[in-house]
Amino acid sequence: MKTCSSGVFPTAVRRMSVVLLLSAMLAPSTCFARIDFDPATIEQWADGYFLPRIEAGLFNGASFGLIQNGEIRFLKGYGFEDQAAGIPLDPARTLIRMCSISKTFTATAMLQLRDRGLIASLDDPVNAYLKRYQLPPPLGPDVTIRQLMTHSSGMAGHFTPQGTTRDIDVPVSAEIVAEMFHENIERVPGTIGQYANLGVALESVLIEDVTGQPLADYVKDQIVAPLNMGHTLLHHVTAVPDRLAQPYGRFPNGELQAVPFFPKHPLTAASGGIISTPEDMLRYAAMHADVSATTHATVLSAKSRQEMQQVNFRNHVAGDGIGLHFYPARYGSERYVSHNCGLPGTQSELGVFPDSNAALVVSVLRGSYQPSLGDVLNWLIGRGRLVPPAGAGDQSVFKNNQPARAFLEALVGERQHPPVSDQLKESAVDDLADIAGSYWTERRSRRSFAAFIAADSVLEFERAGSNKLRFRDETLTRVGPGVYDASGGNRFIFRKPTGSNEIYLHTGPSSAWRQVSGLGNPKVASLLLVAGLLVQLSAFASPWWFRSTRVSLWLRVNGLLIAATFLLLPVAAFAGYNSMSDIAFLDAANGETGRLILVVILINVIGLCGVGFVIGAVPAWRTPLPTSWRTIAWRCQITALAVGAILTWPSFLLFNLIGIQT
């Protein structure tokens, strides 16, 4: 069994290899090899990985810990809790946002309710236990608890603020629950796995409806307190906890910019609200690693722990599956069950080695800076904080900035996938001519302007010879019908789900991308949108070209309105931000949708003005006017504005920008 990358830490690897070999010889043939993690080996790897990245400014701070058989084998902090203030990161005291790892807490709470008989079965309909809200027909009543917990409920993912700007009483009212969801099930439940935070929010509503307790209180009483996690909370208020790690974006000149804190809404806290210390998280991880013993039976039964870590749903038999908010995988010959997470400035992962009664918790602090307009102007003239200092080092050498995966590949083994057979035909799409093309993420709603936010999430695949595809700078090799592997260990699966004629791409058990083409391709629609808007910029000439007849006066007003809108749009969209995706993510995280609503309103104004130009183009040519270069120019401009408007309409329809939909 491979336990380390070639040429790295030879002495430590030989020692670990002997342990692995003896474990494999003594273990039954049906079991995986057991690893006895060595603290000195871990520290050597961790120092070699984190210290250079801290020094280079890629990370503000980091923490890595590993626990085995209930004993902390290694726990160390690197860098800063708050770099600007010079406060070092302390794994026992520094609080870190555990974001989506919170979903495993929600799953633990759900399994506790089943252990205690308050829920009969995870395969019961969700609606059977909900009191404040019911998933609507026709497909809503078919959604089961297990489907929520495996992201296979069929939820579309309407645009919903993940954060809040005000404190909300808990448990939240039925009105607030209904306002948060207004969500139809848009795919047949159980057919496609697609990550859905709203599904986890609905799990929290169920837990609260069954127990009569706010989820934060339940987690504190039934998980945090029994595991002696004295620095852990499910956070859902606006106040920032003391000693919360502060990530920073780092400008090229080394200047730091604090990443703002966005509190979670009480409903979305179930999917991302846990704040904890690395030391506390190791206690929690140890409970999930202890799958066969009875040490933690008072928190969760061994049966439930094992069920959480087993595959409960797959998009495809050749792809990895998902457990109950855990993702099972294999590295080398070792089972590894994990959940990772990311929020602005913070990334973490909790991983469990169930066959070795071991677990790791790793967190890093880093952010991306947000330049202002002044920064950009200074950069254009070669000054300001966007210009790196002379002699700045090349940071591109630090390629693997996913610490958990780097650890696994260095000290456990290479990433493994389920075996693939050439006889595998389950809904596979295997013709390269069919597979090549564009794929748009299904993590969006067909009924809200969430599609606009996801416009740039398109993956492109090209044929690269026999049995090969080209994706970005990688060559993918066919390993079975519709199944392609990349050299980095990632797997891409192309298939047609049962009852569908559309080709889907899966890069994991809770990711789905649908093939798109023509005007249905966001890239094509975006190009038309840009072209149409550029043509409509000629509306700035309207005060000079339009005559004062009745029709031309109306068109002049229309032109002035669209010109003013063009001036307001970039200010509304980009003021203080670097890209639309940053705006969308930060506004969603903060619970402030005002900016996005304003952008959509302005786009609707442009659309209405475009209708006016189309309507006005015909009488502009039919109205008798003296023939002159001014008249011809004016008529051509009106025609161009009408054509520009028509070019924008496919994008408005595709991205659901007509009307204000939230």
PDB file of C-alpha atoms in Angstrom, residues 58 60 247-250 259 344-346 365-369:
ATOM      1  CA  LEU A  58      -1.175  32.624   1.131  1.00  0.00           C
ATOM      2  CA  ASN A  60      -3.202  34.261   7.456  1.00  0.00           C
ATOM      3  CA  PRO A 247      -9.263  36.326   7.978  1.00  0.00           C
ATOM      4  CA  TYR A 248      -7.734  38.910   5.690  1.00  0.00           C
ATOM      5  CA  GLY A 249      -7.377  39.445   1.998  1.00  0.00           C
ATOM      6  CA  ARG A 250      -3.821  40.354   1.048  1.00  0.00           C
ATOM      7  CA  VAL A 259     -12.898  39.933   5.454  1.00  0.00           C
ATOM      8  CA  PRO A 344     -15.379  34.193   2.701  1.00  0.00           C
ATOM      9  CA  GLY A 345     -11.947  33.944   4.315  1.00  0.00           C
ATOM     10  CA  THR A 346     -12.286  30.527   5.975  1.00  0.00           C
ATOM     11  CA  LEU A 365      -7.715  31.531   7.052  1.00  0.00           C
ATOM     12  CA  ARG A 366      -7.310  33.416   3.803  1.00  0.00           C
ATOM     13  CA  GLY A 367      -9.322  35.862   1.774  1.00  0.00           C
ATOM     14  CA  SER A 368      -9.433  37.664  -1.544  1.00  0.00           C
ATOM     15  CA  TYR A 369      -9.099  41.427  -1.420  1.00  0.00           C
TER      16      TYR A 369
END
